[in-house]
Coordinates of C-alpha atoms in Angstrom, one line a residue:
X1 CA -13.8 30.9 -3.6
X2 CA -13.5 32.9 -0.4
X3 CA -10.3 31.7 1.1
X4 CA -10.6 33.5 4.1
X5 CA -13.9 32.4 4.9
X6 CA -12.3 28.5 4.1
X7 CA -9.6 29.6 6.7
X8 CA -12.5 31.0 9.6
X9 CA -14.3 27.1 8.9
X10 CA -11.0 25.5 10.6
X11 CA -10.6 27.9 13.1
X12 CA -11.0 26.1 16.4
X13 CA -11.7 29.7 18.1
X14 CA -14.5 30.3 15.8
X15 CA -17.6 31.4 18.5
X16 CA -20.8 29.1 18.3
X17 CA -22.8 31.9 16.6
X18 CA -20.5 32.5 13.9
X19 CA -20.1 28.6 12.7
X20 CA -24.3 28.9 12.6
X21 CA -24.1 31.6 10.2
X22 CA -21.3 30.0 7.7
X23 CA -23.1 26.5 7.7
X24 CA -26.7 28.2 7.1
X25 CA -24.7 30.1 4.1
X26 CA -22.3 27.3 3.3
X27 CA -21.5 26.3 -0.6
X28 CA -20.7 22.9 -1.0
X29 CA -17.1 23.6 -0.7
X30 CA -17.5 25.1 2.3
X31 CA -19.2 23.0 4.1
X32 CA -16.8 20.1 3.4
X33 CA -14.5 22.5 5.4
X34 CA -17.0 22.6 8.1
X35 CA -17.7 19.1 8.3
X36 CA -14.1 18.4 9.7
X37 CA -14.9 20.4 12.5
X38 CA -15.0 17.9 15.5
X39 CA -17.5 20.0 17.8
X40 CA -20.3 20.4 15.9
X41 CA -23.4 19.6 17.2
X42 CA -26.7 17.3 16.1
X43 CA -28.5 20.3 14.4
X44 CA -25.2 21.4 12.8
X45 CA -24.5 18.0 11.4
X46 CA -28.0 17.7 9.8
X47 CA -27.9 21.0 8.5
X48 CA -24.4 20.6 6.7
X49 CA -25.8 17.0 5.3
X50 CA -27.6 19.1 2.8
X51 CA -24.5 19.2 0.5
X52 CA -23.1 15.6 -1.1
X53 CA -19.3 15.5 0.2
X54 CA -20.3 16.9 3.8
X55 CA -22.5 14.2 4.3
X56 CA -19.8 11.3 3.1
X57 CA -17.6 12.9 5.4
X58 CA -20.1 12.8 8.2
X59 CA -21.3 9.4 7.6
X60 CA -18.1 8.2 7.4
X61 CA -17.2 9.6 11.1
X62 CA -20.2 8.0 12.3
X63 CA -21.9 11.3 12.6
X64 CA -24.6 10.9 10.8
X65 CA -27.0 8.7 12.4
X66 CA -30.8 9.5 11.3
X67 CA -32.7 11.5 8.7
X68 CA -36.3 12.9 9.0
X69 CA -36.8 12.1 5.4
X70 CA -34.4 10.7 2.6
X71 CA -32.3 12.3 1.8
X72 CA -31.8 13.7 -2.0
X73 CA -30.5 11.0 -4.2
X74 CA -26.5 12.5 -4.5
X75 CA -26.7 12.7 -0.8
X76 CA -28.0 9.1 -0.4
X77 CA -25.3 7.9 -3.1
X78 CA -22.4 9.9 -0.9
X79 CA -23.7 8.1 2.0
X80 CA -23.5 4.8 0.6
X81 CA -20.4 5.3 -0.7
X82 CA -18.8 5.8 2.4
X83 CA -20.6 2.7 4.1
X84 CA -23.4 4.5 6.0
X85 CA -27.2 4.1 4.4
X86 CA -30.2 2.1 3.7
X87 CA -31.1 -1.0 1.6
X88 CA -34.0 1.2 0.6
X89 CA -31.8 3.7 -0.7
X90 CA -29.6 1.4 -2.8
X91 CA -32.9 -0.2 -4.4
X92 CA -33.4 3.4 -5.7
X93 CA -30.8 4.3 -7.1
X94 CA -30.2 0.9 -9.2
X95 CA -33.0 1.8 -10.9
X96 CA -31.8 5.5 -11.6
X97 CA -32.1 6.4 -15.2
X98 CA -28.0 7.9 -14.9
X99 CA -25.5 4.8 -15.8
X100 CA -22.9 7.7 -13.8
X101 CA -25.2 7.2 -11.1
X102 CA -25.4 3.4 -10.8
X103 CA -21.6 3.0 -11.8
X104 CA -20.8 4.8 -8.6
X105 CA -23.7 3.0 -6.3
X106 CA -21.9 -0.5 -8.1
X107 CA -18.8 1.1 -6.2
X108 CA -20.2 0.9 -2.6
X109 CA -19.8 -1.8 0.1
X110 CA -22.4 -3.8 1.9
X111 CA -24.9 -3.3 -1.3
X112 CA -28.1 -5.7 -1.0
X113 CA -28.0 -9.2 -3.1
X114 CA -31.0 -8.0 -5.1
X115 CA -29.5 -4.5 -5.7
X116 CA -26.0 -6.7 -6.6
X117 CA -28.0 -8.6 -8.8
X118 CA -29.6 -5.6 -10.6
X119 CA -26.5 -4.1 -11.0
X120 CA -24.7 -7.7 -12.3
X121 CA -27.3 -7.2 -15.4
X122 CA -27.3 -4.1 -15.8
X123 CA -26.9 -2.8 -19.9
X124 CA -24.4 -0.6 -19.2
X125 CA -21.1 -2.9 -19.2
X126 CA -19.3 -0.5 -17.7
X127 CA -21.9 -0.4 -14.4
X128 CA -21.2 -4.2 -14.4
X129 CA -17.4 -3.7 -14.6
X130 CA -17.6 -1.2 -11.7
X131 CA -19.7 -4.1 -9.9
X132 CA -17.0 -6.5 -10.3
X133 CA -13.7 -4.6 -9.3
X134 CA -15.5 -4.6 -5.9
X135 CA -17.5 -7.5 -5.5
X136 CA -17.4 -10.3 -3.1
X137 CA -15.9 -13.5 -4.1
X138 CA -19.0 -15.3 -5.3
X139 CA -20.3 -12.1 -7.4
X140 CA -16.8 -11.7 -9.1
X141 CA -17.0 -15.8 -9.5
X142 CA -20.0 -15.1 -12.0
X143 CA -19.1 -12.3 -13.3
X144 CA -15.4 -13.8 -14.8
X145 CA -17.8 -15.9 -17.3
X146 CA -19.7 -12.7 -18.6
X147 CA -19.2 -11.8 -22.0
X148 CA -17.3 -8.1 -22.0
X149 CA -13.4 -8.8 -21.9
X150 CA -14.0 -5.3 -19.7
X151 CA -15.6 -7.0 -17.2
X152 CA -13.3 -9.3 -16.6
X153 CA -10.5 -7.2 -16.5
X154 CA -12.0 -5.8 -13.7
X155 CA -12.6 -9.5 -12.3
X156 CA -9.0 -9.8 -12.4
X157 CA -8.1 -6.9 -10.5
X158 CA -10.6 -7.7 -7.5
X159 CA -8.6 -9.0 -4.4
X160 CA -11.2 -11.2 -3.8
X161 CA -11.6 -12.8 -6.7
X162 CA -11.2 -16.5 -5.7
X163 CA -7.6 -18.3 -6.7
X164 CA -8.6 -20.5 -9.3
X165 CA -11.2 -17.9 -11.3
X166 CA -8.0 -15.5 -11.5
X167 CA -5.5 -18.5 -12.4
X168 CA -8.3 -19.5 -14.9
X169 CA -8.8 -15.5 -16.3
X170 CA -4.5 -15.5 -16.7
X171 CA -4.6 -18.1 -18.9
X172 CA -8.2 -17.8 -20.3
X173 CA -8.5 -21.6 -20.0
X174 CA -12.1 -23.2 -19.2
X175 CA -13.6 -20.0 -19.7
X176 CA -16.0 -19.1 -22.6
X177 CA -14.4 -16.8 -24.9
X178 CA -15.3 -13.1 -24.4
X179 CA -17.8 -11.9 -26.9
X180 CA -16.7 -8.3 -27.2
X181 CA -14.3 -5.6 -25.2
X182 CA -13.8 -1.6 -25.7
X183 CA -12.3 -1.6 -28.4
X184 CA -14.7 -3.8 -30.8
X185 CA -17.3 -1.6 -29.4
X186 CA -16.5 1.3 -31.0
X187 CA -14.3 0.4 -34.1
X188 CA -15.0 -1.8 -37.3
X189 CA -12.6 -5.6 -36.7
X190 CA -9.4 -5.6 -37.4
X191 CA -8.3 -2.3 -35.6
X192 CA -5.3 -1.1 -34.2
X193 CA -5.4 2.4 -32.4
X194 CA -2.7 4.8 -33.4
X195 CA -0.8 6.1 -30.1
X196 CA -0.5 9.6 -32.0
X197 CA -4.6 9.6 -32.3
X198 CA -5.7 13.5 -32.9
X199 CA -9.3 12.9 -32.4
X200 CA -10.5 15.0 -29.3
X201 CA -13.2 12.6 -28.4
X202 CA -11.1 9.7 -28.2
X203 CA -11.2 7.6 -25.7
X204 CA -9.0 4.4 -26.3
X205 CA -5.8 3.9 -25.0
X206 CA -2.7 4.0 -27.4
X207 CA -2.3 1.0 -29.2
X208 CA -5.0 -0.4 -28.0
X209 CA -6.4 -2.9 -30.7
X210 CA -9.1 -6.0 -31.6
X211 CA -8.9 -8.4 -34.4
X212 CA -11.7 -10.6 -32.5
X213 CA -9.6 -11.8 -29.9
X214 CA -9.6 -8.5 -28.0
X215 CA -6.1 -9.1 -27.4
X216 CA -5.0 -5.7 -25.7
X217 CA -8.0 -6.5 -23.3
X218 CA -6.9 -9.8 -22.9
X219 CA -3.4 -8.6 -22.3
X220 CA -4.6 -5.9 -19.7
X221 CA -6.5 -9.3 -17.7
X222 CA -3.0 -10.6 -17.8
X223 CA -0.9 -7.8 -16.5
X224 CA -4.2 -7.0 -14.1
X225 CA -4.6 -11.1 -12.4
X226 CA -0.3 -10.7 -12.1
X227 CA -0.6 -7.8 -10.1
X228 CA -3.5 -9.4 -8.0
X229 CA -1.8 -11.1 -4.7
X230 CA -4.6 -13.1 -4.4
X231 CA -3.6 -14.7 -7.8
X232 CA -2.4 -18.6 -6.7
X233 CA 1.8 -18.8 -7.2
X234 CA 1.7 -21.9 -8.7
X235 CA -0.7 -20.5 -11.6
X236 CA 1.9 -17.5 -12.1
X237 CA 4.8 -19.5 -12.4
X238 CA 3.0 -21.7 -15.2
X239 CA 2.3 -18.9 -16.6
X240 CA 5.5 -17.3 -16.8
X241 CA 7.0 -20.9 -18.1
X242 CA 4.3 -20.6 -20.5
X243 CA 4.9 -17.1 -21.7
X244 CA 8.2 -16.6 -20.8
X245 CA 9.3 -12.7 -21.6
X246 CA 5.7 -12.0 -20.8
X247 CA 4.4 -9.5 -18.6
X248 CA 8.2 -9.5 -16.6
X249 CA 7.6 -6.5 -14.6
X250 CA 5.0 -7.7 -12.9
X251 CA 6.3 -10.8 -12.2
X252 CA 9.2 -8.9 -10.6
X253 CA 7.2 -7.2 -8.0
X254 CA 5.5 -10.7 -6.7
X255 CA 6.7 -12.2 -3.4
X256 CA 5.9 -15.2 -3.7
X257 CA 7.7 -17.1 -7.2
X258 CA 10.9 -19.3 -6.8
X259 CA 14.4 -18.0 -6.6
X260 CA 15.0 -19.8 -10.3
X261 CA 12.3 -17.6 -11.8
X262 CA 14.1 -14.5 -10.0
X263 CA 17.2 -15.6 -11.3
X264 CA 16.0 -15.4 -14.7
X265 CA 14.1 -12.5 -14.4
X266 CA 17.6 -10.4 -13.2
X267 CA 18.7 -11.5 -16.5
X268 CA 16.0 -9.5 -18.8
X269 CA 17.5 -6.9 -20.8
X270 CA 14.7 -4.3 -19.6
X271 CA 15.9 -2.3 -17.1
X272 CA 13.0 -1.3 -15.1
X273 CA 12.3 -4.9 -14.5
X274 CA 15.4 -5.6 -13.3
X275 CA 14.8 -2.4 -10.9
X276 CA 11.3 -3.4 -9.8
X277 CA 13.2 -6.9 -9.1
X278 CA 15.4 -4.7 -6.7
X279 CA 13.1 -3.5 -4.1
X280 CA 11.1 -6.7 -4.6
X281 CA 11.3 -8.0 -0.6
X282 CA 11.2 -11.9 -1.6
X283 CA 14.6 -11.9 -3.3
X284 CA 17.5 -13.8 -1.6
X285 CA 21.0 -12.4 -0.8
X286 CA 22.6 -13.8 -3.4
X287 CA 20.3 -12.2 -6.2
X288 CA 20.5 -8.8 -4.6
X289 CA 24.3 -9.1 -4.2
X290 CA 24.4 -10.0 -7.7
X291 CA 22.0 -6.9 -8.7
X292 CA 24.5 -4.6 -6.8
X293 CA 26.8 -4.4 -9.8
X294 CA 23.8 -3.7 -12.2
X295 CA 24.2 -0.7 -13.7
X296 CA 21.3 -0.3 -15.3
X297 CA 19.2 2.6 -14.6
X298 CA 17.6 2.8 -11.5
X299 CA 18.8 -0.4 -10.5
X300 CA 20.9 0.2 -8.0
X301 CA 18.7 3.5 -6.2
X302 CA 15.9 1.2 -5.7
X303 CA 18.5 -1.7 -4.2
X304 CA 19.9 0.4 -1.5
X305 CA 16.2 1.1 0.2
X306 CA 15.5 -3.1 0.2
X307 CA 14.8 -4.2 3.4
X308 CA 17.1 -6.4 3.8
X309 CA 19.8 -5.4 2.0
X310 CA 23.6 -6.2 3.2
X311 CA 25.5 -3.7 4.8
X312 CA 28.0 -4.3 2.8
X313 CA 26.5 -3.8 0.1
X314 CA 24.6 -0.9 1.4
X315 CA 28.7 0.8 1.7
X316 CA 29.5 -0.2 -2.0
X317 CA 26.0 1.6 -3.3
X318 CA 26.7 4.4 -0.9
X319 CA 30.0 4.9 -3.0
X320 CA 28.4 5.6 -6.6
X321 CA 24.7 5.9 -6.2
X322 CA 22.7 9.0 -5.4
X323 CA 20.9 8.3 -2.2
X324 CA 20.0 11.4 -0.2
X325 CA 19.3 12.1 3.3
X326 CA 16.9 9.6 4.0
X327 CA 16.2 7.0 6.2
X328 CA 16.6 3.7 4.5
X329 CA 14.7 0.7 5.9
X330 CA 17.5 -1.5 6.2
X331 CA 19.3 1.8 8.5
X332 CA 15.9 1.6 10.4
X333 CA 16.2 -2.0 11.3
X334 CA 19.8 -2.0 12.2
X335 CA 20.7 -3.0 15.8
X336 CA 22.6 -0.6 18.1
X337 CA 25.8 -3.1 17.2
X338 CA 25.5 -2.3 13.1
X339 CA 24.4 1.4 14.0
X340 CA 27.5 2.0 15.6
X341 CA 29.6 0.3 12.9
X342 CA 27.9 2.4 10.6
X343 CA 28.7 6.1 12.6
X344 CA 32.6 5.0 12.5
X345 CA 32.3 4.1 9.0
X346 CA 35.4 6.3 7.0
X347 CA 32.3 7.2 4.4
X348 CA 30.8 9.9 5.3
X349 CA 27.6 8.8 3.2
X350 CA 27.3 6.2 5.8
X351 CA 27.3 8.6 8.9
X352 CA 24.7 10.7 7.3
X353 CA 22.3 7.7 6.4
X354 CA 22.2 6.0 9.8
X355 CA 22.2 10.0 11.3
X356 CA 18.9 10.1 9.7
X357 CA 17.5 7.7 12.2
X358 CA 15.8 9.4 15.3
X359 CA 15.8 6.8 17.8
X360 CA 20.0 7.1 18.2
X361 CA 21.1 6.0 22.1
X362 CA 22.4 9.3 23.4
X363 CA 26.3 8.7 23.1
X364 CA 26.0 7.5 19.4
X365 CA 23.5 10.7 18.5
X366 CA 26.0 12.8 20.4
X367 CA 29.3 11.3 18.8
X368 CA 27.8 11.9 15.3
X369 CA 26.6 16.0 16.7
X370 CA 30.6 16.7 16.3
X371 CA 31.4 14.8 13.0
X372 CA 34.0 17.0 10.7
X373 CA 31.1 16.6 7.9
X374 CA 28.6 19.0 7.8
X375 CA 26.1 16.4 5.4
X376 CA 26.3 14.2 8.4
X377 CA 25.9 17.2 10.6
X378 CA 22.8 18.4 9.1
X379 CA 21.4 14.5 8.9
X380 CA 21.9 14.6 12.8
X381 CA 21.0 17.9 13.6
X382 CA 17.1 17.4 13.7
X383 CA 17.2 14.6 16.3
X384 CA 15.7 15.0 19.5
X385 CA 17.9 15.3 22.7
X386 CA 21.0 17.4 21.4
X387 CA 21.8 20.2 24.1
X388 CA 21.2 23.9 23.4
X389 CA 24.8 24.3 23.2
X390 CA 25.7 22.0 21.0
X391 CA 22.5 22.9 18.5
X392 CA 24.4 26.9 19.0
X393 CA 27.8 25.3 17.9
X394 CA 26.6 23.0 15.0
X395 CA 24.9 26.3 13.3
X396 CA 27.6 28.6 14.3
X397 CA 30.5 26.4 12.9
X398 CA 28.8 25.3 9.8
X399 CA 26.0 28.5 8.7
X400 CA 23.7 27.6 6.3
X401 CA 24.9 24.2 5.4
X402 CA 23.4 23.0 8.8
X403 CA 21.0 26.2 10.3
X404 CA 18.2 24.8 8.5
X405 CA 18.4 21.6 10.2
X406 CA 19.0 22.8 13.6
X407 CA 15.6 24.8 13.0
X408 CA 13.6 21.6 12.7
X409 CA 15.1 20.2 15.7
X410 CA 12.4 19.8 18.0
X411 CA 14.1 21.1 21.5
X412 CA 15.6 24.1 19.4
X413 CA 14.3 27.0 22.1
X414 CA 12.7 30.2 21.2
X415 CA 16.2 32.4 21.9
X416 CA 18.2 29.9 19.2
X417 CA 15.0 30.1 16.4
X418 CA 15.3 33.6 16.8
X419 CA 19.1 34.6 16.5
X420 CA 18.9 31.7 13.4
X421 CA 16.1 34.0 11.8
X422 CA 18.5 37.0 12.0
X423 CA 20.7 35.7 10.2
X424 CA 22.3 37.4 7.2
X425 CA 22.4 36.8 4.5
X426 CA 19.0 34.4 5.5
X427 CA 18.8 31.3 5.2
X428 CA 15.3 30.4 3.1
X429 CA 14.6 26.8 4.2
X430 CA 15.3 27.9 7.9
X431 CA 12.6 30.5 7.7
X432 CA 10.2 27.8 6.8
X433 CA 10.9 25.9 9.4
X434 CA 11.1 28.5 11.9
X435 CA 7.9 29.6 10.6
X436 CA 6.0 26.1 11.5
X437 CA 8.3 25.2 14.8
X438 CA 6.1 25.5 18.0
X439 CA 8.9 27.7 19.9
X440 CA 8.5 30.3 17.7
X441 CA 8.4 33.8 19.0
X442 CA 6.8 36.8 17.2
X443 CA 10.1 38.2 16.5
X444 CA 11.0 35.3 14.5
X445 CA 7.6 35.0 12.4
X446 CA 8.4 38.5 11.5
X447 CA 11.1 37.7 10.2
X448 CA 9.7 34.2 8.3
X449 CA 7.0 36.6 6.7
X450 CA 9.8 38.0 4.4
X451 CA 9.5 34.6 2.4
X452 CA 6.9 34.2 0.5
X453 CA 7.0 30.1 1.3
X454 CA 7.6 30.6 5.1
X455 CA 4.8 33.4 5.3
X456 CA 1.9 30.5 4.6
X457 CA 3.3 28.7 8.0
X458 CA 3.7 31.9 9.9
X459 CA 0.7 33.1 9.2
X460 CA -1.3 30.2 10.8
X461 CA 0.8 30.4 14.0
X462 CA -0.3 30.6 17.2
X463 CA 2.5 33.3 18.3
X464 CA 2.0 35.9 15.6
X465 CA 0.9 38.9 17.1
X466 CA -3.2 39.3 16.4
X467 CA -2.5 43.3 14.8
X468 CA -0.4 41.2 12.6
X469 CA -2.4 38.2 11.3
X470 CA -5.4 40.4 10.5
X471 CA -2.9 42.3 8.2
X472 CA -2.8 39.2 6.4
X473 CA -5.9 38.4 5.9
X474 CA -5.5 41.0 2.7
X475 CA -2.6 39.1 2.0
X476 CA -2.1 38.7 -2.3
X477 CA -1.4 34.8 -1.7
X478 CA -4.7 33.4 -1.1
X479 CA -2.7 30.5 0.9
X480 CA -1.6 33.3 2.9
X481 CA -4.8 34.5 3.9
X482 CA -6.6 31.0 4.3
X483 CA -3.9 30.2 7.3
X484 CA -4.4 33.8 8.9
X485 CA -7.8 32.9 9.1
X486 CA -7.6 29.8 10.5
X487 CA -5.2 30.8 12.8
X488 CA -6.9 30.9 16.3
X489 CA -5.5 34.0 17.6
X490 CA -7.4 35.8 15.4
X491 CA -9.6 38.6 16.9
X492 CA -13.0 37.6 17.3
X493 CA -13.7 40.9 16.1
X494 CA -12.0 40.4 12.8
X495 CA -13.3 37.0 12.7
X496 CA -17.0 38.9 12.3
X497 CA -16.0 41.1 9.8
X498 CA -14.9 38.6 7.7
X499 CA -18.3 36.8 7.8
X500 CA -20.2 40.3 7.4

């Protein structure tokens, strides 16, 4: 691959001439590149719809309007794909001697109800499966009742699958019984596939297994019509009664079962349902104040980012779980009234969290600038609106610990990213920002190009002197060399060599 060409494709100071020469020489993977380019013209389009990915881009954009002839059959296929082609196409391709090629045309929207219906008998099961994990709700209707378990599984995970054909393909009731699934297909009844298979051309899952029931299909539908919102509540929950201990973990991540089945559900002795419980949106206070003393693993991570968690609850978790500088959802919601309770907490964990938001009124974002903390000094440090002066006394009173931060702050000026660069000894992840902050002056990339990280962002910027970026267009890291040549204040002149 010619990175550096794959760089010149993105330039948006590339001259008219020179984009005609790289789409007339294009490879495929080039001209994917090319087709992101927003001023290219009619004839440039066309041309670049030669290649199966450029023209799914194009189409996609709306770009693509008209062809003198059809196009070639991967091309047509790309194009329907991505929404954009003719019925004439579509009838085609169903009749293309590939199964590859009519499992991916099964895969594209608006298809014509004779082409569905090809496809919907088609002898290749797994054509027909591909069918029905998009179909519309009256095509996956029929296709529940067809007589691969496969097919159905991919019934059941079809959002549009109507209610009661997913409540019916949970339970299996008033269905016919499926004739045969991928398992019986390939192996002699009973079979059981050993997880520690060696065979190379293998391609059943572990454990997968078929005594005439399909039952690790069946159970697949199962977990498959849980997962599927549009799966009726009241069918879940008769389900779960049913079955109880069944399929837990996805009933932990639905929003809409009753608190008793929550209840019970906190109480399984798995501990990753009991986490995917604890981000689970639908649960009341009372469960999630209950799940705050869980100790089980994850439990308690995945409770502090609930939306609506307490924030009292939010200061015990703070206290013995590993958070991070992040901006929980329930800090993102918080009025001005909880934000401020939060900055005067006596927990500095607390200060940094709500610090993380970027939206602070000016006295509160200010206030937390001179905490005595430096984690809550570098959670505030980014935000928008701190002084010059104050971003100078955050990095000078706390070095590393906080430079980096100040770096990404957006009104960090050109004099501040430059003494931070000069720093010694240098501070890595400050370089990297430096390198990608829009203040940046050459001095400073200079510097950034000592890291081998920081050099890929330097070398696509704007303020890099031009001698420089063509120096790095010879660069060893082909990342390197790819943002140099994208990089617009590249020399037209260099810009012709490279496609000479």
């Amino acid at each position: 691959m010619r990175h550096d060409l794959h760089g010149l494709a993105e330039n948006p100071a590339l001259p008219a001439d020179l984009l005609d020469r790289l789409i007339a020489t294009a490879d495929s993977d080039l001209a994917e590149v090319l087709a992101r380019r927003s001023d290219l013209t009619g004839t440039q389009v066309a041309a670049l719809a030669r290649f199966e990915r450029a023209a799914a881009r194009l189409g996609r954009e709306g770009r693509l309007t008209e062809f003198d002839q059809p196009p070639r059959p991967r091309v047509a296929l790309a194009l329907l794909e991505a929404g954009f082609g003719r019925p004439e196409w579509a009838r085609v391709l169903a009749a293309d001697p590939s199964a590859r090629t009519r499992e991916r045309l099964a895969a594209c929207p608006a298809l014509p109800r004779d082409v569905t219906h090809t496809l919907a008998s088609d002898p290749d099961v797994m054509v027909v499966a591909e069918l029905a994990l998009w179909a519309t709700s009256d095509v996956a209707a029929q296709l529940a009742t067809h007589p691969h378990a496969e097919v159905r599984r991919a019934v059941a995970t079809n959002e549009a699958t109507p209610g009661p054909v997913l409540a019916a393909l949970l339970t299996g009731d008033q269905l016919p019984p499926a004739r045969s699934c991928g398992v019986c297909d390939l192996e002699a009844i009973p079979f059981v596939h050993d997880p520690n298979c060696q065979r190379p051309d293998c391609a059943l899952m572990p454990g997968a297994a078929c005594d005439g029931s399909h039952e690790s299909t069946v159970y697949t539908i199962q977990q498959m019509a849980l997962r599927n919102p549009a799966t009726p509540a009241d069918a879940v929950v008769a389900f779960a009664d049913r079955c109880p201990g069944l399929h837990n973990g996805e009933l932990a991540a639905r929003t809409d079962l009753p608190r008793r089945l929550y209840a019970e559900l906190a109480g399984d002795p798995v501990p990753l349902v009991r986490a995917q419980l604890a981000d689970n949106p639908a649960i009341d206070e009372n469960l999630i104040r209950a799940l705050a003393f869980d100790r089980g693993h994850d439990v308690q991570r995945r409770l502090a980012h609930h939306p609506h968690l307490p924030l009292d609850i939010l200061a015990a978790l703070a206290a013995g779980t590993r958070i991070g500088p992040t901006l929980l959802p329930r800090i993102a919601s918080a009025t001005t009234a909880e934000a401020e309770e939060l900055a005067a907490s006596t927990n500095p964990i607390l200060r940094m969290l709500v610090a993380q938001r970027r939206d602070l009124p000016a006295g509160l974002r200010d206030a937390l600038a001179r905490d005595a903390d430096a984690k809550v000094l570098a959670s505030i440090a980014p935000h928008p609106g701190l002084s010059e002066t104050r971003l100078r006394e955050l990095a000078a009173a706390h070095g590393a610990r906080v430079s980096a931060a100040v770096t990404a702050n957006p009104d960090a000026t050109a004099s501040l990213l430059e003494e931070l660069a000069r720093q010694r000894p240098s501070v890595l992840k400050a370089l990297r920002e430096i390198a990608r902050h829009p203040h940046a002056t050459a001095a400073a990339l200079r510097t950034c190009l000592t890291d081998s990280r920081a050099r890929r962002s330097a070398a696509g910027h704007r303020a890099l002197p031009p001698a420089t970026i063509v120096e790095l267009l010879d660069d060893q890291d082909w990342q390197v060399v790819q943002a140099a040549a994208a990089n617009p204040a590249l020399p037209h002149a260099a810009m012709y060599g490279l496609v000479s």
